Short mmCIF file of C-alpha atoms in Angstrom, two decimals:
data_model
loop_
_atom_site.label_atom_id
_atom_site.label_comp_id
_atom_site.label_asym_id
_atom_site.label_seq_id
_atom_site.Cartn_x
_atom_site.Cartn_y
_atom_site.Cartn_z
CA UNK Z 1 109.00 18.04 142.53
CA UNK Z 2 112.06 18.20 140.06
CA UNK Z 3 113.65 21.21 139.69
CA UNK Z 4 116.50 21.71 137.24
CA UNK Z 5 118.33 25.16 137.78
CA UNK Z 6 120.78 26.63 135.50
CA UNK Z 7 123.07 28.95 135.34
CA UNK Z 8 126.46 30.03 134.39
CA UNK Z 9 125.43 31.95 130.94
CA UNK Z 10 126.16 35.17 129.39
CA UNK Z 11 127.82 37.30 126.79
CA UNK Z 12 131.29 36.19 126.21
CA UNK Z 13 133.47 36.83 122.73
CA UNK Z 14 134.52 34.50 119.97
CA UNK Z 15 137.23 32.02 120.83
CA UNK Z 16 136.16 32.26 124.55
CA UNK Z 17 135.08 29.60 126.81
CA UNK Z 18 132.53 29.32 129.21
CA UNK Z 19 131.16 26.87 132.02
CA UNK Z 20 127.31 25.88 132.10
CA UNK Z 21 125.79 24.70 135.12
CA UNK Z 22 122.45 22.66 136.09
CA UNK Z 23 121.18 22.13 139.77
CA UNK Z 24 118.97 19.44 140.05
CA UNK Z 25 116.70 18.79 142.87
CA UNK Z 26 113.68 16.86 143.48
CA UNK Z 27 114.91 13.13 142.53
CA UNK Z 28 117.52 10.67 142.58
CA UNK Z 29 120.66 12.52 140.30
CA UNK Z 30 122.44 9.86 139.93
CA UNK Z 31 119.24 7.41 138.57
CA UNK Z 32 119.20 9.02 135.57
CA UNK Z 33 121.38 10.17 131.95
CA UNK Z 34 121.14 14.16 132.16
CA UNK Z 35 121.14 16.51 128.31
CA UNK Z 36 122.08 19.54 127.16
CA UNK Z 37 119.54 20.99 124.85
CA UNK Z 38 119.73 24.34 123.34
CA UNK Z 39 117.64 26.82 120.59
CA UNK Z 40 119.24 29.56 118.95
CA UNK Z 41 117.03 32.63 119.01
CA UNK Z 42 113.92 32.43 117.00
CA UNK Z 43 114.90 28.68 116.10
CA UNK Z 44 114.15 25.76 116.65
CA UNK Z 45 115.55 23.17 119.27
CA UNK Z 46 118.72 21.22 118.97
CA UNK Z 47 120.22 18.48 120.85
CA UNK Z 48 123.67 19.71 121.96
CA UNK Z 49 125.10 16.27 124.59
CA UNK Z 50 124.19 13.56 126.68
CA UNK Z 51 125.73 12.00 129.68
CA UNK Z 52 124.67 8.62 131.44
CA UNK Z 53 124.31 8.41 135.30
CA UNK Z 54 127.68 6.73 135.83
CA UNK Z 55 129.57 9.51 133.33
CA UNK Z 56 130.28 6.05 131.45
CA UNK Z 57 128.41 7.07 128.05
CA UNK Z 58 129.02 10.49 126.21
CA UNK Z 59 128.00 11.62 123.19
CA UNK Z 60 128.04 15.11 121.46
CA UNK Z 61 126.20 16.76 118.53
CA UNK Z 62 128.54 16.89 116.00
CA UNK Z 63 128.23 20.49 115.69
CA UNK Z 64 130.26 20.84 119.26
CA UNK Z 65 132.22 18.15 119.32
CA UNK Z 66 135.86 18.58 120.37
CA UNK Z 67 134.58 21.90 121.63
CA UNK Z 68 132.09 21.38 124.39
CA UNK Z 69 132.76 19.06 127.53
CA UNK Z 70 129.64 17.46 129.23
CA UNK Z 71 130.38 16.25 133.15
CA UNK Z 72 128.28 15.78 136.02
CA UNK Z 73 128.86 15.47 139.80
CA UNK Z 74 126.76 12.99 141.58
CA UNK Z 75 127.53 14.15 145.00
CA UNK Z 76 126.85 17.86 143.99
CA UNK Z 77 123.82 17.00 142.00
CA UNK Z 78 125.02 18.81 139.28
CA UNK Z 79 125.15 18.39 135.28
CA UNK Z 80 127.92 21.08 133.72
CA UNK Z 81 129.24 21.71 129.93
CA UNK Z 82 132.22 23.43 129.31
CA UNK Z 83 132.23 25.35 126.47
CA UNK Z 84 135.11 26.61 124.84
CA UNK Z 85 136.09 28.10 121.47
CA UNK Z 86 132.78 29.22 121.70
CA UNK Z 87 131.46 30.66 118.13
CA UNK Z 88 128.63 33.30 117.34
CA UNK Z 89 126.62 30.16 116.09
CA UNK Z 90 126.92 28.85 119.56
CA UNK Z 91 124.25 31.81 120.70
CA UNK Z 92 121.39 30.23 122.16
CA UNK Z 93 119.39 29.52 125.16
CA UNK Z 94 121.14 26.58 126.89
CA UNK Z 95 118.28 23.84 128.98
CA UNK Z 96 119.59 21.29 130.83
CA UNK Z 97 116.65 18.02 130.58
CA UNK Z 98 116.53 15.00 132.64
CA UNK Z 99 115.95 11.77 130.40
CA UNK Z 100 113.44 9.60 131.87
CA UNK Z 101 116.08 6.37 132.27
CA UNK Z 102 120.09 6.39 133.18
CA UNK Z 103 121.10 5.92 129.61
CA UNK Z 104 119.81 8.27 126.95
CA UNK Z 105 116.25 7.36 125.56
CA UNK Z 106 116.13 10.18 123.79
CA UNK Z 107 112.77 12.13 125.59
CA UNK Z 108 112.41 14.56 128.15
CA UNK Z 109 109.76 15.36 130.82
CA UNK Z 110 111.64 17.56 133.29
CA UNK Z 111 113.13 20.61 131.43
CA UNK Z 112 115.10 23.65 133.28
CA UNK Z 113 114.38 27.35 132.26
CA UNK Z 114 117.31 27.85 130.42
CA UNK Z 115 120.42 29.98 130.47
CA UNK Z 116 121.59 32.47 127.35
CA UNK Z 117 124.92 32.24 126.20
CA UNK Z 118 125.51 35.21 123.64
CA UNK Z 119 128.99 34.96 121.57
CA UNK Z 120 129.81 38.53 120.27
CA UNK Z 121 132.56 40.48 120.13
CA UNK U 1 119.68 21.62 107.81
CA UNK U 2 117.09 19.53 110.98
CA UNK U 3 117.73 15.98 110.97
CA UNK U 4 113.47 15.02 111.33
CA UNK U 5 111.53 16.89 108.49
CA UNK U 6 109.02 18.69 109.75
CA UNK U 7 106.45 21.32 107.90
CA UNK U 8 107.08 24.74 108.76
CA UNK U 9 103.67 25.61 110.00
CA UNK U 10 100.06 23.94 110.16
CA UNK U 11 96.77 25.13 110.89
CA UNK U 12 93.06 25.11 111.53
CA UNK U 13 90.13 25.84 113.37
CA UNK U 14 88.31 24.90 116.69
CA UNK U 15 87.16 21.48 116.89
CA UNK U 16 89.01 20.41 114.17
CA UNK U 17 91.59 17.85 113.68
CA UNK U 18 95.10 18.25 112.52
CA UNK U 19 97.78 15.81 111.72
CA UNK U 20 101.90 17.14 112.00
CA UNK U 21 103.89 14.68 110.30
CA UNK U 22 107.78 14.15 111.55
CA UNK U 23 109.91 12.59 108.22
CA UNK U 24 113.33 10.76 109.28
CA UNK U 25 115.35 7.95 108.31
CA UNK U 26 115.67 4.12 108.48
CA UNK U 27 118.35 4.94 111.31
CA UNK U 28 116.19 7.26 113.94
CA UNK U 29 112.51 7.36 113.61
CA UNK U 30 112.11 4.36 111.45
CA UNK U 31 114.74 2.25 113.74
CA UNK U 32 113.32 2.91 117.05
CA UNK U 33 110.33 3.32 118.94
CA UNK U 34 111.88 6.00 120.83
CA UNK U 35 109.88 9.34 118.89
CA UNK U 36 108.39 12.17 121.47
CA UNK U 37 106.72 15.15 120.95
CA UNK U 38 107.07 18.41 122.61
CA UNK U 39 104.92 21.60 122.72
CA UNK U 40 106.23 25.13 123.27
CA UNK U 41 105.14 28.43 124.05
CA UNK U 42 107.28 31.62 122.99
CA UNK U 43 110.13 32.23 126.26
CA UNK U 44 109.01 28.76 127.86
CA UNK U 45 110.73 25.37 127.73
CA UNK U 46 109.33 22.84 125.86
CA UNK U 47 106.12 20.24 127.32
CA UNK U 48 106.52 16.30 126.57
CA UNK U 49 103.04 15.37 124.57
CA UNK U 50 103.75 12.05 123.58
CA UNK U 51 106.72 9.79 124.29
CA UNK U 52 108.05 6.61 122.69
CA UNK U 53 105.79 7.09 119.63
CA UNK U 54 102.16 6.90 121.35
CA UNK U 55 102.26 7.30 124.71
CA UNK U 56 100.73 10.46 126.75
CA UNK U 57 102.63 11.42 130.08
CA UNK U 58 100.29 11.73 132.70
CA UNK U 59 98.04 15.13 132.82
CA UNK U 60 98.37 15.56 128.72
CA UNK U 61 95.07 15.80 127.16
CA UNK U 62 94.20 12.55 125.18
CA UNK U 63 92.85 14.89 122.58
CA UNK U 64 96.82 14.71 121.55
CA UNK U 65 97.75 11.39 119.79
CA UNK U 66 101.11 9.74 117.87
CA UNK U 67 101.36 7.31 115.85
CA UNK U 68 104.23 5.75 113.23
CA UNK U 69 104.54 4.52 110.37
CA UNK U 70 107.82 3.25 108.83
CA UNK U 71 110.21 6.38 109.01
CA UNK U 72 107.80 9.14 109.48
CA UNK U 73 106.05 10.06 112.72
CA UNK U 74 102.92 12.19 112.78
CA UNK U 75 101.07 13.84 115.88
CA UNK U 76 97.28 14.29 115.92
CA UNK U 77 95.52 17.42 117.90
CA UNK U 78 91.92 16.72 117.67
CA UNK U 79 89.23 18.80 119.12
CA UNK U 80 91.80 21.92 118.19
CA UNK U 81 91.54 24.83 120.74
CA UNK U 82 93.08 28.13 121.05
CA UNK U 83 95.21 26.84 123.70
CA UNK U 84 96.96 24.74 121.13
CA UNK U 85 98.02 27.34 119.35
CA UNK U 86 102.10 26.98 119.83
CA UNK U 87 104.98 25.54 118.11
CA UNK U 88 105.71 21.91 118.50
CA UNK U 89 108.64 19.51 117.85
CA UNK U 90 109.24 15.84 117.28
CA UNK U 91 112.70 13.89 118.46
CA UNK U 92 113.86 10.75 117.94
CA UNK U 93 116.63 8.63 119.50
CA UNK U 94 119.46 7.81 116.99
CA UNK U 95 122.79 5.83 118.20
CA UNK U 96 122.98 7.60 121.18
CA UNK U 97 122.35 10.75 119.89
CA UNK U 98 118.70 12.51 120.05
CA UNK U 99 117.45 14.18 116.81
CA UNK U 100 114.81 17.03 116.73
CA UNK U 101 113.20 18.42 114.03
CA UNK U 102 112.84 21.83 112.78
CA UNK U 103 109.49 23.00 114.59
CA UNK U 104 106.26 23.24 112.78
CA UNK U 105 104.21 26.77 114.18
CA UNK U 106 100.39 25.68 114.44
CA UNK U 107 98.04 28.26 114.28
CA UNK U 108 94.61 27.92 115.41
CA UNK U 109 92.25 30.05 113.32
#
């Protein structure tokens, strides 16, 4: 069974950064191009990175680009995004997604739970 | 502003049919094949429905349906039960990038 676990959110001030983390168990990591999809409160969803299962093709919404840092560790089974210079409009409940091929395709089966990350001061 | 155009909200009763209609561009949903559509409940994650326009993952009722047609999508719910009731979203694939649009609420009367 996949299971994608993350963690890593929180309440953290304007300007601040912060470091996003997905666990993934339950299939071959490194098979497959991993995303970062997040949803503001009480909106809808919004496609926030994408990385390919050789970290050889990145891309970034262009609404967190230069900001946010997508990386993954094969051996770890991990996805990550550093996010820094984090803004209130970056408040939202993070999900990491597993795309169904190693370079993005652009749909999702496997879904995590989700971490908040609230920016206030 | 959402990239796909969705309606805000949609609605009907049991055992009817509804049609959600995802708008894009020549350079997403009118480009590629590559349009899903997900279901979600409030405080869950989103559910795949359809993927690459048409296509039902396995264990997704076939009374959910997608089609295309040039740059708009649409998604079909016939048979409509209380269960459906939920918001739902279409994405497409675009250079790399994925697209969603901005959720349409359906409410089952």
């Amino acid at each position: 069974e996949v299971q994608l676990v993350e963690s890593g959110g929180g309440l953290v001030q304007p300007g601040r950064s912060l470091r996003l983390s997905c666990a993934a168990s339950g299939f071959t990591f490194d098979d497959y191009a991993m995303h970062w999809v997040r949803q503001a409160p009480g909106k809808g969803l919004e496609w926030v990175s994408g990385i390919s299962w050789n970290s050889g093709s990145i891309d970034y919404a262009d609404s967190v680009k230069g900001r946010f840092t997508i990386s993954r560790d094969n051996v770890k089974n991990s996805l990550y995004l550093q996010m820094n210079s984090l803004r209130v409009e970056d408040t939202a409940l993070y999900f990491c997604a597993k795309d169904p091929r190693g370079y993005t395709s652009g749909w999702y089966v496997d879904w995590g739970q989700g971490t908040l990350v609230i920016v206030s001061s | 502003q959402s990239a796909l155009t969705q309606p805000a909200s949609v609605s009907g009763s049991p055992g009817q049919s509804i049609t959600i209609s995802c708008t894009g561009t020549s350079s997403d949903v009118g480009d590629y094949d590559y349009v899903s559509w997900y279901q979600q409940y409030p405080g869950k994650a989103p559910k795949l429905m359809i993927y690459e326009v048409s296509n039902r993952p396995s264990g997704v009722s076939d009374r959910f349906s997608g089609s295309k047609s040039g740059d708009t999508a649409s998604l079909t719910i016939s048979g409509l039960q209380a269960e459906d009731e939920a918001d739902y979203y279409c994405s497409s694939y675009r250079s790399r990038r994925v697209m969603f649009g901005g959720g349409t609420k359906l409410t089952v009367l």
